[in-house]
Coordinates of C-alpha atoms and ligand atoms in Angstrom, one line a residue:
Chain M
X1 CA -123.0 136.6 144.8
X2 CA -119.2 136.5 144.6
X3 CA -117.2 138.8 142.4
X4 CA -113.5 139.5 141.7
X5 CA -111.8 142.2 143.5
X6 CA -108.3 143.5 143.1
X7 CA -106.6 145.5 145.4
X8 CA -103.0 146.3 147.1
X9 CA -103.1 145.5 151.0
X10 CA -100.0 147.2 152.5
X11 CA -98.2 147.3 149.1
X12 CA -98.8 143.8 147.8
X13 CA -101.5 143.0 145.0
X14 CA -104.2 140.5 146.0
X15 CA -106.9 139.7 144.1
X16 CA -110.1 137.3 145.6
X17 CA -113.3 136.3 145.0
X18 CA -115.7 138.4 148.0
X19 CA -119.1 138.2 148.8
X20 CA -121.1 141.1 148.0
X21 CA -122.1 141.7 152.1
X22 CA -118.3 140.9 152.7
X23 CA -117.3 144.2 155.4
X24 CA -113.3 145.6 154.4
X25 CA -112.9 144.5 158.4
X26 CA -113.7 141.1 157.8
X27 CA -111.9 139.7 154.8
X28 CA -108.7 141.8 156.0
X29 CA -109.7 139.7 159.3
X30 CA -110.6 136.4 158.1
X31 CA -109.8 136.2 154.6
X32 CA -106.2 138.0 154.6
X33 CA -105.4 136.7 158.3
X34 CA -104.6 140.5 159.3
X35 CA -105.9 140.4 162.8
X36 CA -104.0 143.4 163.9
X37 CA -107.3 145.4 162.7
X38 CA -109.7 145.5 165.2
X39 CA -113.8 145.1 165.6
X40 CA -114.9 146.7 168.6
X41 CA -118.6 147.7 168.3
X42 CA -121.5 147.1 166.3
X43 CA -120.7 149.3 163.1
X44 CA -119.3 152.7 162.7
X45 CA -119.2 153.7 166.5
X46 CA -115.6 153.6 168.0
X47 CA -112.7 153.7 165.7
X48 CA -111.0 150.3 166.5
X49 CA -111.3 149.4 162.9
X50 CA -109.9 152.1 161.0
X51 CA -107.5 151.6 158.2
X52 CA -106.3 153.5 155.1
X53 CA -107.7 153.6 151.8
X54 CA -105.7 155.1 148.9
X55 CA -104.2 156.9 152.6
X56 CA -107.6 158.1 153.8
X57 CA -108.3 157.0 157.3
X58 CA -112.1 155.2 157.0
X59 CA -113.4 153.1 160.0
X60 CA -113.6 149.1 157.5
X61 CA -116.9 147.6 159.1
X62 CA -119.1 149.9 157.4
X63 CA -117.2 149.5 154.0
X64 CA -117.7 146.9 151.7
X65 CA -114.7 144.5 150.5
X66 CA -116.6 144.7 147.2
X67 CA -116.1 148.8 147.1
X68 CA -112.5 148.3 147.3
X69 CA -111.5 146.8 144.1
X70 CA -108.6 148.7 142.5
X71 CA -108.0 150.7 145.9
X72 CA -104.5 150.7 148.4
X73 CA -105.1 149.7 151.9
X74 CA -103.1 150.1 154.3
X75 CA -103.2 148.5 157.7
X76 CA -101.3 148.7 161.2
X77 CA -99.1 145.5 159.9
X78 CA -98.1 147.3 156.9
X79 CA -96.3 150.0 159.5
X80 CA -93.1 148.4 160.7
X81 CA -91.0 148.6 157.9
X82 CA -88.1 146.1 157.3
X83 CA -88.9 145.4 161.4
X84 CA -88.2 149.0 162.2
X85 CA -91.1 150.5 164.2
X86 CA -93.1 153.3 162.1
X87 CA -92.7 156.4 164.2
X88 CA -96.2 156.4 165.9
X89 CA -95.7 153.2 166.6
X90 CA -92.2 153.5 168.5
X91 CA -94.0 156.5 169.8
X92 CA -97.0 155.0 171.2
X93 CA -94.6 152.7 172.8
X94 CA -92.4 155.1 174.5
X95 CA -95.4 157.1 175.2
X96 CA -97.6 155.1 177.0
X97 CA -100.1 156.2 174.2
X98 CA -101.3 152.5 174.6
X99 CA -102.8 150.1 177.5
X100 CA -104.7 147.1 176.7
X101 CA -104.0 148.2 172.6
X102 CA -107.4 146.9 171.5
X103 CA -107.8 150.8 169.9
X104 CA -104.6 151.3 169.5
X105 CA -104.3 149.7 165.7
X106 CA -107.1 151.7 164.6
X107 CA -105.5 154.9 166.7
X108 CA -102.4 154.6 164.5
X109 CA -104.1 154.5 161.2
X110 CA -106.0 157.1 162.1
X111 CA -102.7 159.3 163.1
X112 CA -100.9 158.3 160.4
X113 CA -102.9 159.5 158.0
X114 CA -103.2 163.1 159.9
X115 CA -99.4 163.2 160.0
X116 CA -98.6 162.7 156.3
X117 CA -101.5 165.1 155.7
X118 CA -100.5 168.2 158.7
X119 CA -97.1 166.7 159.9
X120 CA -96.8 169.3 162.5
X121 CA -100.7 169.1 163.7
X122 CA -101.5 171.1 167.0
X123 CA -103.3 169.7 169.8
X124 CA -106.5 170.7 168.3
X125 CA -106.0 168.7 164.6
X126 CA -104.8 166.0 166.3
X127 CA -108.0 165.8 168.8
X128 CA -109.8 166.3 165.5
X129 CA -108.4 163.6 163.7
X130 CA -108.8 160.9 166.2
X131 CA -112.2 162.1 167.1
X132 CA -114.1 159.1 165.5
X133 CA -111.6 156.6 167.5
X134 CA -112.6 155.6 171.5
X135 CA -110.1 154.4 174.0
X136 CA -111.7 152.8 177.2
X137 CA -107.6 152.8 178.9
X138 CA -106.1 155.9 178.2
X139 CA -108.2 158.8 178.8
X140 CA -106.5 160.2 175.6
X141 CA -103.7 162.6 177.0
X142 CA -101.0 159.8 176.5
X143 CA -102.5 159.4 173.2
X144 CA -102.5 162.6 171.8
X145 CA -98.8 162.9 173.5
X146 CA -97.7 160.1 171.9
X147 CA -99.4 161.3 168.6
X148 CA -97.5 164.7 168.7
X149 CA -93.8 163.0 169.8
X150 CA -94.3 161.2 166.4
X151 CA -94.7 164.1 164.5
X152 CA -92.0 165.8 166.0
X153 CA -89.7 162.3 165.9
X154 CA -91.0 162.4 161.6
X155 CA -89.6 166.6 161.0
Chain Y
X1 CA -124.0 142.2 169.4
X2 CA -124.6 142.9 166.0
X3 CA -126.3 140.2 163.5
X4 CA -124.3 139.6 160.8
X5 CA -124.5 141.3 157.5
X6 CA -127.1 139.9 155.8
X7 CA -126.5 138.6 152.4
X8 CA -127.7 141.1 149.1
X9 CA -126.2 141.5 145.8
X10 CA -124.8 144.4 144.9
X11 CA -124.9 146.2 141.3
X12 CA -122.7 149.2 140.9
X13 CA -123.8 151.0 137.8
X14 CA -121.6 153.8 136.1
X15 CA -124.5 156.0 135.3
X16 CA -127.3 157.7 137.2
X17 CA -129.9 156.0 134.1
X18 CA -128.5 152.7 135.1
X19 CA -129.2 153.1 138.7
X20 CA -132.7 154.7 137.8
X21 CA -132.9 151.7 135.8
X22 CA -132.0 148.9 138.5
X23 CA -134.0 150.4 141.1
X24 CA -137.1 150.4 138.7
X25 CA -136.0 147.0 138.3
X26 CA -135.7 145.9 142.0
X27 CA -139.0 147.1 144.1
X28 CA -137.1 146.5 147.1
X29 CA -133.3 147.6 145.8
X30 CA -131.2 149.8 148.1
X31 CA -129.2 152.9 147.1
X32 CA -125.5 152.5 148.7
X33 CA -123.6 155.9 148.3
X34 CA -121.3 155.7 151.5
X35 CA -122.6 153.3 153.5
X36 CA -122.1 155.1 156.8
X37 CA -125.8 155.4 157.8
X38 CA -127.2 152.3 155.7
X39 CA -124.4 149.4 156.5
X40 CA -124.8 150.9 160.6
X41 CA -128.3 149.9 160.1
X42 CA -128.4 146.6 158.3
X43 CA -126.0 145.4 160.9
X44 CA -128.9 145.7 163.5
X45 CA -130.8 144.2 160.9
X46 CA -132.9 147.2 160.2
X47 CA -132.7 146.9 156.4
X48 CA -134.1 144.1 154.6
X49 CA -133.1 144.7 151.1
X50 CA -131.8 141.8 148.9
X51 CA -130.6 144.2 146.3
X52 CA -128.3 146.7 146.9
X53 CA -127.3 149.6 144.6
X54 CA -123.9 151.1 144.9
X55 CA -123.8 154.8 143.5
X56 CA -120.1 155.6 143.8
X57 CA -118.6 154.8 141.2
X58 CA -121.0 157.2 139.1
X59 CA -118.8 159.7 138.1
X60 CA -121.5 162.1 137.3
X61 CA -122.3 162.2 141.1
X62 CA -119.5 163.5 142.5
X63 CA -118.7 166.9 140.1
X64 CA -119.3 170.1 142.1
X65 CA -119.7 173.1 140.1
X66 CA -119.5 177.3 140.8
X67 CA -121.6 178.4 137.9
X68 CA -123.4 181.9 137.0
X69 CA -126.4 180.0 138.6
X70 CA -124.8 178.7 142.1
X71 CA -123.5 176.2 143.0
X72 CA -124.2 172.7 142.5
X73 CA -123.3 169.7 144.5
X74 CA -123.4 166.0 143.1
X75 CA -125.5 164.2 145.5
X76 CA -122.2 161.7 145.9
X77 CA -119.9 164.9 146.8
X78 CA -118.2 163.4 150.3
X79 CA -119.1 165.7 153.3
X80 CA -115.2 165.5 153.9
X81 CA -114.8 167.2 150.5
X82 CA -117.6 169.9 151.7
X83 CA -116.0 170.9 154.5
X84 CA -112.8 171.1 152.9
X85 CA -113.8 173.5 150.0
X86 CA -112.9 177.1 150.8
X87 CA -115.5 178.8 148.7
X88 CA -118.1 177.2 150.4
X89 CA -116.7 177.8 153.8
X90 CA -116.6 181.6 152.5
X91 CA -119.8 181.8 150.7
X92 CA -121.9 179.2 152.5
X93 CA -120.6 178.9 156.1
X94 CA -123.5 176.8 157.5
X95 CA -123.1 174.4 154.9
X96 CA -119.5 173.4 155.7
X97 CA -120.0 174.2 159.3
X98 CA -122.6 171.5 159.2
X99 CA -120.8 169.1 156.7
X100 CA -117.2 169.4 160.0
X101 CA -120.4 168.6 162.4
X102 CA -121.2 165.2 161.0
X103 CA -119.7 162.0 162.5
X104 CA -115.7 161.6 162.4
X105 CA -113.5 162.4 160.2
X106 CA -113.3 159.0 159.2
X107 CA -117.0 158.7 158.4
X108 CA -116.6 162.0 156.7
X109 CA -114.7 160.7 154.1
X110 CA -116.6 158.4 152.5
X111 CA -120.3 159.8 153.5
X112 CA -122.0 162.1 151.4
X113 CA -124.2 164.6 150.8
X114 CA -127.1 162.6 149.4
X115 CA -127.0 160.2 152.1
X116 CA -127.3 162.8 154.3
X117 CA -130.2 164.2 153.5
X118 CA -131.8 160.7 153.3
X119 CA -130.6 159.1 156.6
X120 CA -132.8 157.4 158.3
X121 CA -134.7 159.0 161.5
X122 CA -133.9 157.8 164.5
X123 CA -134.9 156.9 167.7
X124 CA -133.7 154.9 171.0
X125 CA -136.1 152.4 170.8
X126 CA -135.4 151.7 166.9
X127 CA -131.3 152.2 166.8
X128 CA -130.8 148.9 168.7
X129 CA -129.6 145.1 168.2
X130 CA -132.1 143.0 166.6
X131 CA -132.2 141.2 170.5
X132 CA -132.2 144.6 172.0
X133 CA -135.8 145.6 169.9
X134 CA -137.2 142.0 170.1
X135 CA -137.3 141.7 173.9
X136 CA -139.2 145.0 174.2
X137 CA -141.8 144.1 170.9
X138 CA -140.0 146.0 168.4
X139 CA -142.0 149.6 167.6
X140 CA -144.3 151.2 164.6
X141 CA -141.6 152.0 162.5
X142 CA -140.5 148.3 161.7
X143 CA -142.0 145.1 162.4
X144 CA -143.9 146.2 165.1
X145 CA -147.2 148.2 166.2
X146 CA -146.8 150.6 169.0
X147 CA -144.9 153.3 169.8
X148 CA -142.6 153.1 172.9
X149 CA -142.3 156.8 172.9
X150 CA -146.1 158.0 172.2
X151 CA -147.9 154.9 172.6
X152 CA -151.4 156.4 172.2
X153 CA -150.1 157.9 168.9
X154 CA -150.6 156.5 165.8
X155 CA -147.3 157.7 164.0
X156 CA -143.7 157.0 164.6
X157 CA -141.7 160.2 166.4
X158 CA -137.9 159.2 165.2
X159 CA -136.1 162.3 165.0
X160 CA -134.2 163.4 161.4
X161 CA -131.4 163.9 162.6
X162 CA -129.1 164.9 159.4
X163 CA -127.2 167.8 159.8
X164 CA -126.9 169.4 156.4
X165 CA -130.5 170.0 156.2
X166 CA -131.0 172.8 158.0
X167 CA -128.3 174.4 156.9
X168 CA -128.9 173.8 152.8
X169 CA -132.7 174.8 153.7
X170 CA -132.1 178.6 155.2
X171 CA -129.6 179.1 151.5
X172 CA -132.4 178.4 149.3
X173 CA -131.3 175.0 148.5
X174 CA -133.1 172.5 145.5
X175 CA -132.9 169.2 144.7
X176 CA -132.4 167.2 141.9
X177 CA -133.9 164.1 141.3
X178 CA -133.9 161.8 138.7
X179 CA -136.8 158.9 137.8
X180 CA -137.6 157.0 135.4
X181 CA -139.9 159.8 133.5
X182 CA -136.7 162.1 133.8
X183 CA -135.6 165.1 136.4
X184 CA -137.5 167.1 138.7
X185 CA -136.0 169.9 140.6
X186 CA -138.0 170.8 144.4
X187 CA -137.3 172.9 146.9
X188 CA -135.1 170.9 149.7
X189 CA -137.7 171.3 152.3
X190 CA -140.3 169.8 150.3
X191 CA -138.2 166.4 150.4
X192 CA -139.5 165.8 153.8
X193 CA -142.7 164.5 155.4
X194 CA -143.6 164.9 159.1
X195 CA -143.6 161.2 159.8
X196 CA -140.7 159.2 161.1
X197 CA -141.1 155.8 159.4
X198 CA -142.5 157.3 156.3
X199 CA -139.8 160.7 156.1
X200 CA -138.9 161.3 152.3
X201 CA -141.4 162.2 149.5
X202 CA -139.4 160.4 147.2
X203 CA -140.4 157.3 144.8
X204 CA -138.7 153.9 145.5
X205 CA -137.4 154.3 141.6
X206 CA -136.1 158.2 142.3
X207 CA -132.5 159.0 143.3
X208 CA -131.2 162.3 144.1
X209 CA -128.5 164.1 142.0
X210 CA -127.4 167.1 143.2
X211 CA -128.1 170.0 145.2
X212 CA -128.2 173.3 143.9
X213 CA -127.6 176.5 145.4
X214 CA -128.6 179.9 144.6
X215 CA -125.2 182.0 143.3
X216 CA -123.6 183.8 146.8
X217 CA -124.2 187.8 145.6
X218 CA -121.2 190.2 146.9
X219 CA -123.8 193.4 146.6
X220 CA -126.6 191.0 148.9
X221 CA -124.6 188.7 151.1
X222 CA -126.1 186.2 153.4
X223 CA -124.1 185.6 156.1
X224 CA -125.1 182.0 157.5
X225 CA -124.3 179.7 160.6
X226 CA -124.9 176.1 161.8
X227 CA -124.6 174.6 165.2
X228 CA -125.5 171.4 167.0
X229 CA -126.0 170.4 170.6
X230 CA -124.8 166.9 170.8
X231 CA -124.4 164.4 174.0
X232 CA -120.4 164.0 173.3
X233 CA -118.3 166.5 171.6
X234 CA -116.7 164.4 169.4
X235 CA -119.2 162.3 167.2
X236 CA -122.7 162.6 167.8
X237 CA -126.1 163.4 166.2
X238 CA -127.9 166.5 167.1
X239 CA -130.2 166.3 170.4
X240 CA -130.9 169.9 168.1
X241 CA -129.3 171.4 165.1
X242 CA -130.3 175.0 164.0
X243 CA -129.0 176.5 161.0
X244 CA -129.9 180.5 160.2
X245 CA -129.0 182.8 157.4
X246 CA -129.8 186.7 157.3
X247 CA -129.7 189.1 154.5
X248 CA -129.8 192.7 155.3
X249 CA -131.6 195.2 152.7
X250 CA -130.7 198.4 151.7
X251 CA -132.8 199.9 154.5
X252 CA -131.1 198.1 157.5
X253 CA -133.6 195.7 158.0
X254 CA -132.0 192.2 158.2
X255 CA -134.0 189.0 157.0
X256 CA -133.7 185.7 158.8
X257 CA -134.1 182.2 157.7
X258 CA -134.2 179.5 160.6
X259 CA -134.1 175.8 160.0
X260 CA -134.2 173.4 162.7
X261 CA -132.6 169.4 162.7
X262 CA -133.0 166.6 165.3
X263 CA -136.1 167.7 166.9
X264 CA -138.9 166.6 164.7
X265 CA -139.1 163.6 162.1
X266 CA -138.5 166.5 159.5
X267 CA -136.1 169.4 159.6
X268 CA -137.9 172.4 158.6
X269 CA -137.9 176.3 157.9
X270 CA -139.2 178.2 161.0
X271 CA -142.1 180.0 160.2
X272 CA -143.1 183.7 161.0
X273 CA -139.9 184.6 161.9
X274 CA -140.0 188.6 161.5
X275 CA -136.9 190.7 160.2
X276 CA -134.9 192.4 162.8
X277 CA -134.8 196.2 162.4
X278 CA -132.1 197.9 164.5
X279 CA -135.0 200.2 166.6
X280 CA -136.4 196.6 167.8
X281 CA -133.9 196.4 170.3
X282 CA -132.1 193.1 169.9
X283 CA -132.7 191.7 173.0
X284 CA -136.6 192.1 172.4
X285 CA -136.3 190.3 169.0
X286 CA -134.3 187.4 170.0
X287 CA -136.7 186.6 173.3
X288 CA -139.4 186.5 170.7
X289 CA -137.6 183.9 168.7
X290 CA -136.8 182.1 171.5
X291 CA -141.1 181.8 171.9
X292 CA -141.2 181.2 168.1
X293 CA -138.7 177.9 168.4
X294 CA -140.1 176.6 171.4
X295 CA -143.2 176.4 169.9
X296 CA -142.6 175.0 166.6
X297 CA -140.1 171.9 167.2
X298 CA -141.8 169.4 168.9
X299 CA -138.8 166.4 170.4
X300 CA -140.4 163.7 171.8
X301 CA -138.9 161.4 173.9
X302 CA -136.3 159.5 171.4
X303 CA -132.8 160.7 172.7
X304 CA -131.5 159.9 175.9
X305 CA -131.9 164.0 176.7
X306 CA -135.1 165.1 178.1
X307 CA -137.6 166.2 174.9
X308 CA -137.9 169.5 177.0
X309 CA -133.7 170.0 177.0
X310 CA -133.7 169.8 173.8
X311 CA -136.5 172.5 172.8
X312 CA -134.6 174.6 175.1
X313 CA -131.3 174.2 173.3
X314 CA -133.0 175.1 170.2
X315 CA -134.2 178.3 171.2
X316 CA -130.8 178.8 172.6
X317 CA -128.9 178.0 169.6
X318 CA -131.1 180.3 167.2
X319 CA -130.9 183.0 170.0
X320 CA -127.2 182.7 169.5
X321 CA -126.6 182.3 165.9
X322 CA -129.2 185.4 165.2
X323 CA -127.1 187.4 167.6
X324 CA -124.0 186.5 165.8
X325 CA -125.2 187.2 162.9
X326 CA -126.9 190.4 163.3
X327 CA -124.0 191.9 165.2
X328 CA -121.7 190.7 162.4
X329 CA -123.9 192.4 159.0
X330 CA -124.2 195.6 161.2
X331 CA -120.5 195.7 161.3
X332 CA -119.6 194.2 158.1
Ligands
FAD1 C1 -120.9 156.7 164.4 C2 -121.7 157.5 163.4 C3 -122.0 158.8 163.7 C4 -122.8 159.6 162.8 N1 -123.0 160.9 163.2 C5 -123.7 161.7 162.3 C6 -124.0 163.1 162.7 O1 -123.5 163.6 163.7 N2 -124.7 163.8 161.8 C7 -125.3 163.3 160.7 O2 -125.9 164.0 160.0 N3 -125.1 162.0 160.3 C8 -124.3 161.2 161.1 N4 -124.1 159.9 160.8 C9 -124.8 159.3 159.7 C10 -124.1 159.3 158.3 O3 -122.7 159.2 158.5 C11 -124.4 160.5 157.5 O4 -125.8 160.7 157.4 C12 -123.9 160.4 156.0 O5 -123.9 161.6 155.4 C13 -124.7 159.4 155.2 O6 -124.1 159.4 153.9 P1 -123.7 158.1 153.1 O7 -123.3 158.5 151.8 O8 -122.8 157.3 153.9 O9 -125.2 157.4 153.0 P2 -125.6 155.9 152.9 O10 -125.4 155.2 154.2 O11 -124.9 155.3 151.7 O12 -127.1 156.1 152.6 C14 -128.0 156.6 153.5 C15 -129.4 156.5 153.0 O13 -129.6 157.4 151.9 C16 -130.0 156.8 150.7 N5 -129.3 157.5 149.6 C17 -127.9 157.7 149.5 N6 -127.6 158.4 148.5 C18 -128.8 158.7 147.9 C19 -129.2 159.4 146.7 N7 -128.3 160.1 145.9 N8 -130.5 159.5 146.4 C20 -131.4 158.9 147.1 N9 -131.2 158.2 148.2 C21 -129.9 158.1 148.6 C22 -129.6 155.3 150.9 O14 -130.4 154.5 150.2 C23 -129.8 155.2 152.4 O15 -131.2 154.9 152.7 C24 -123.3 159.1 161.6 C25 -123.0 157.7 161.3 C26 -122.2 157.0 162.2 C27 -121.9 155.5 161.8
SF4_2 S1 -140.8 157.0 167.7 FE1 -142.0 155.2 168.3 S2 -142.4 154.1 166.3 FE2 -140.8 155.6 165.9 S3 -138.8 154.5 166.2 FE3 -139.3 155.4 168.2 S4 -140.5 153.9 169.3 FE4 -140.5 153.3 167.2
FES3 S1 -115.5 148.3 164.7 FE1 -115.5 149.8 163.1 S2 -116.0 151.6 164.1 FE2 -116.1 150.1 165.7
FES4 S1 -105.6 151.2 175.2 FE1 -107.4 150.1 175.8 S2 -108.9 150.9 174.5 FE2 -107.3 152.2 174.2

């Protein structure tokens, strides 16, 4: 069955017809074109996924598009503002927070919504909130660096 | 790979007597509260339902409430919010420690209690691709008829491996269900059976409402703890999770409660555990728990850790937490 969802993606209304087994991942994906969100394992596992909802980071391939109706999402190309860089993402640049970048959407998303939540986190929030996200490049420490030059960049 | 999600339809009723309603209605209808356990598993095709019911938007479900009686939980409070709540991190420490243990924070979020206490067991040879379980014959506890793990046994062995069990189990915890004849209220322990493909005593037609909580007593505290051993620190299920409250009396003696996660297909209340007077000598009392543990989980071989690593962890977790908590009502 199809229903009628409406929603704000990255501070625009949309509203579509989704399939009821549509996953958030895939009609940002394949329905809204917004690639920058990644799929990187078979459901829940690594992270890669992660976006905001009403400014809550929640990994999108175990949530359903249907779920979403009258929530905000928020994803990594609703970041850049105006084609400035966010401040994790200038950070993660800088940083060397990111290698090949397949996590590295879902990594932001996931900081983001740490640093408008604790924007002064210590190492250990900061390991916290990214603890549901897997990098295979990194091995983290450039990460979290990158994570807590943001929130130093943001006060 | 993952199969794709296979198609259902989805109903999202406002109240808990429409759900009741639609699942009476649909013999084979799905609960959805969060999705984190059941969406996992339909993507590796382990859920057949064409008909699935969607319980957050019930409003009902997601009140918590500090009354005269306790304190109840609506069965769709998020773990996130759980873990958050200060009075239960005061008055029931196991509980939120447990609720921070679960997944990420990301999963956290939108999972919640109910789900928890009804996610599905698991095991190595069932928590795999479709592929993955066809090439080796699938198993006992779907679409197949052996076991890989005790293939002269005639019952699956997946491990419950919800964390807030234990810990909701050793305060007392009920349950509230709701059915089509109305509410029942059991204690939490009763929810479970012994049996990894057949785990919850609860009707296709029931759902769970809430949880409730006997009131925290300043004159009688129970102090309370929960902790897992896990593979990775970050998100993992419990190789073992052991939860343990104690109440001291007026006397000095100290009562424990000891619940155990992740080793059998049911947590459970340990049983026979003796209260700890002072002239025991603590280190007597906690090598006789340690016998007490090892004896009652029984792990099988379903996690990549050996069964025997993890009955040792359990003993050594309870050992720990009792010591803790001992130490701390003596001084307190
Ligand atoms: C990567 C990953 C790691 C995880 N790690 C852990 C972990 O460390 N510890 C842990 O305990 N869990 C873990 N989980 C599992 C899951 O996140 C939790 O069990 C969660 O609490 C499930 O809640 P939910 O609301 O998402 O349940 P759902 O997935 O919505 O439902 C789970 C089951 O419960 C049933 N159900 C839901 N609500 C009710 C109700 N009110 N009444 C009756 N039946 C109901 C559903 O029909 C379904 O069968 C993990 C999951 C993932 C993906
Ligand atoms: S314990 Fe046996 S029957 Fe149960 S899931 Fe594992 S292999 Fe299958
Ligand atoms: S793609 Fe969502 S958690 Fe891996
Ligand atoms: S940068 Fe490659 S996975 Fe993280």
């Amino acid at each position: 069955m199809k229903r009628l969802i409406r929603l704000e993606i990255n501070g625009r209304k949309h509203e579509d017809a989704v399939a009821d087994n549509l996953l958030l991942v895939d009609y940002l994906r394949e329905a809204k074109k917004l690639t920058g969100t990644k799929k990187g394992c078979d459901g829940g596992e690594c992270g890669a996924c992660t976006v905001l909802i009403d400014g809550v980071a929640r990994p999108s391939c175990i949530t359903l598009a249907a779920t979403c109706d009258g929530h905000k999402i928020e994803t990594i190309e609703g970041q850049a503002k105006n084609g400035r860089l966010s401040a994790l993402q200038r950070s993660f640049h800088e940083n060397l927070g990111t290698q090949c970048g397949f996590c590295t959407p879902g990594m932001i998303m996931a900081a983001e919504a740490l640093l408008r939540q604790n924007p002064e986190p210590n190492e250990d929030a900061i390991r916290s909130a990214l603890g549901g996200n897997l990098c295979r490049c990194t091995g983290y420490v450039k990460i979290i660096k990158s994570v807590r030059a943001a929130a130093g960049a943001k006060t | 790979m993952s199969e794709p999600m296979p198609p259902f339809e989805l109903s999202r009723p406002q109240t808990v007597g429409q759900a009741v309603k639609a699942l009476n209605a649909l013999p084979e209808g799905r609960l959805i509260a969060g999705g984190t356990d059941l969406i996992a598993n339909m993507r590796r095709g382990l859920v057949e339902s064409k008909n699935l019911i969607d319980i957050s938007a019930i409003a009902e479900l997601h009140e918590m409430e500090f009354g005269k009686d306790g304190l109840r939980i609506g069965a769709g409070v998020t773990l996130r919010e759980i873990c958050n709540d200060m009075r239960i991190r005061a008055d029931y420490p196991a509980i939120a420690q447990a609720s921070d243990g679960v997944a990420g924070p990301g999963h956290r979020a939108a999972a919640t209690i109910g789900g928890n206490l009804c996610q599905d067991t698991r095991c190595i040879y069932y928590n795999q691709s479709h592929w993955w379980r066809k090439s080796n014959g699938f198993c006992l506890k779907f679409k197949g008829d052996i076991c890989h793990v005790a293939p002269t046994g005639r019952r699956c062995r997946a491990a419950f491996s919800g964390d807030l069990a234990p810990a909701l189990i050793v305060h007392g915890t009920n349950i509230q269900i709701a059915g089509p004849g109305g509410t029942r209220r059991v204690a939490i322990a009763e929810l479970y059976n012994e049996d990894g493909s057949d785990y919850l005593r609860l009707a296709p037609d029931e759902i769970i409402i809430a949880v409730h909580l006997p009131a925290f007593n300043p004159m009688a505290p129970v102090v309370s703890a929960y902790e897992k051993v896990r593979m990775r620190g970050a998100i993992d299920y419990p190789l073992a999770g052991v939860a343990v409250s104690c109440r001291r009396s007026n006397t000095g003696e100290a009562e424990l409660q000891i619940a155990v996660t992740g080793t059998n297909s049911a947590p459970f209340l340990l049983k026979n555990v003796s209260p700890f007077n002072a002239g025991d000598g603590l280190d007597n009392y906690l090598a006789d728990l340690s016998k007490l543990i090892q004896k009652q989980v029984s792990p099988q071989r379903t996690t990549t850790a050996a069964a025997h690593y993890r009955r040792l962890t359990a003993a050594a977790v309870a050992q720990r937490l009792a010591r803790k908590l001992l130490l701390e009502s003596s001084s307190g």
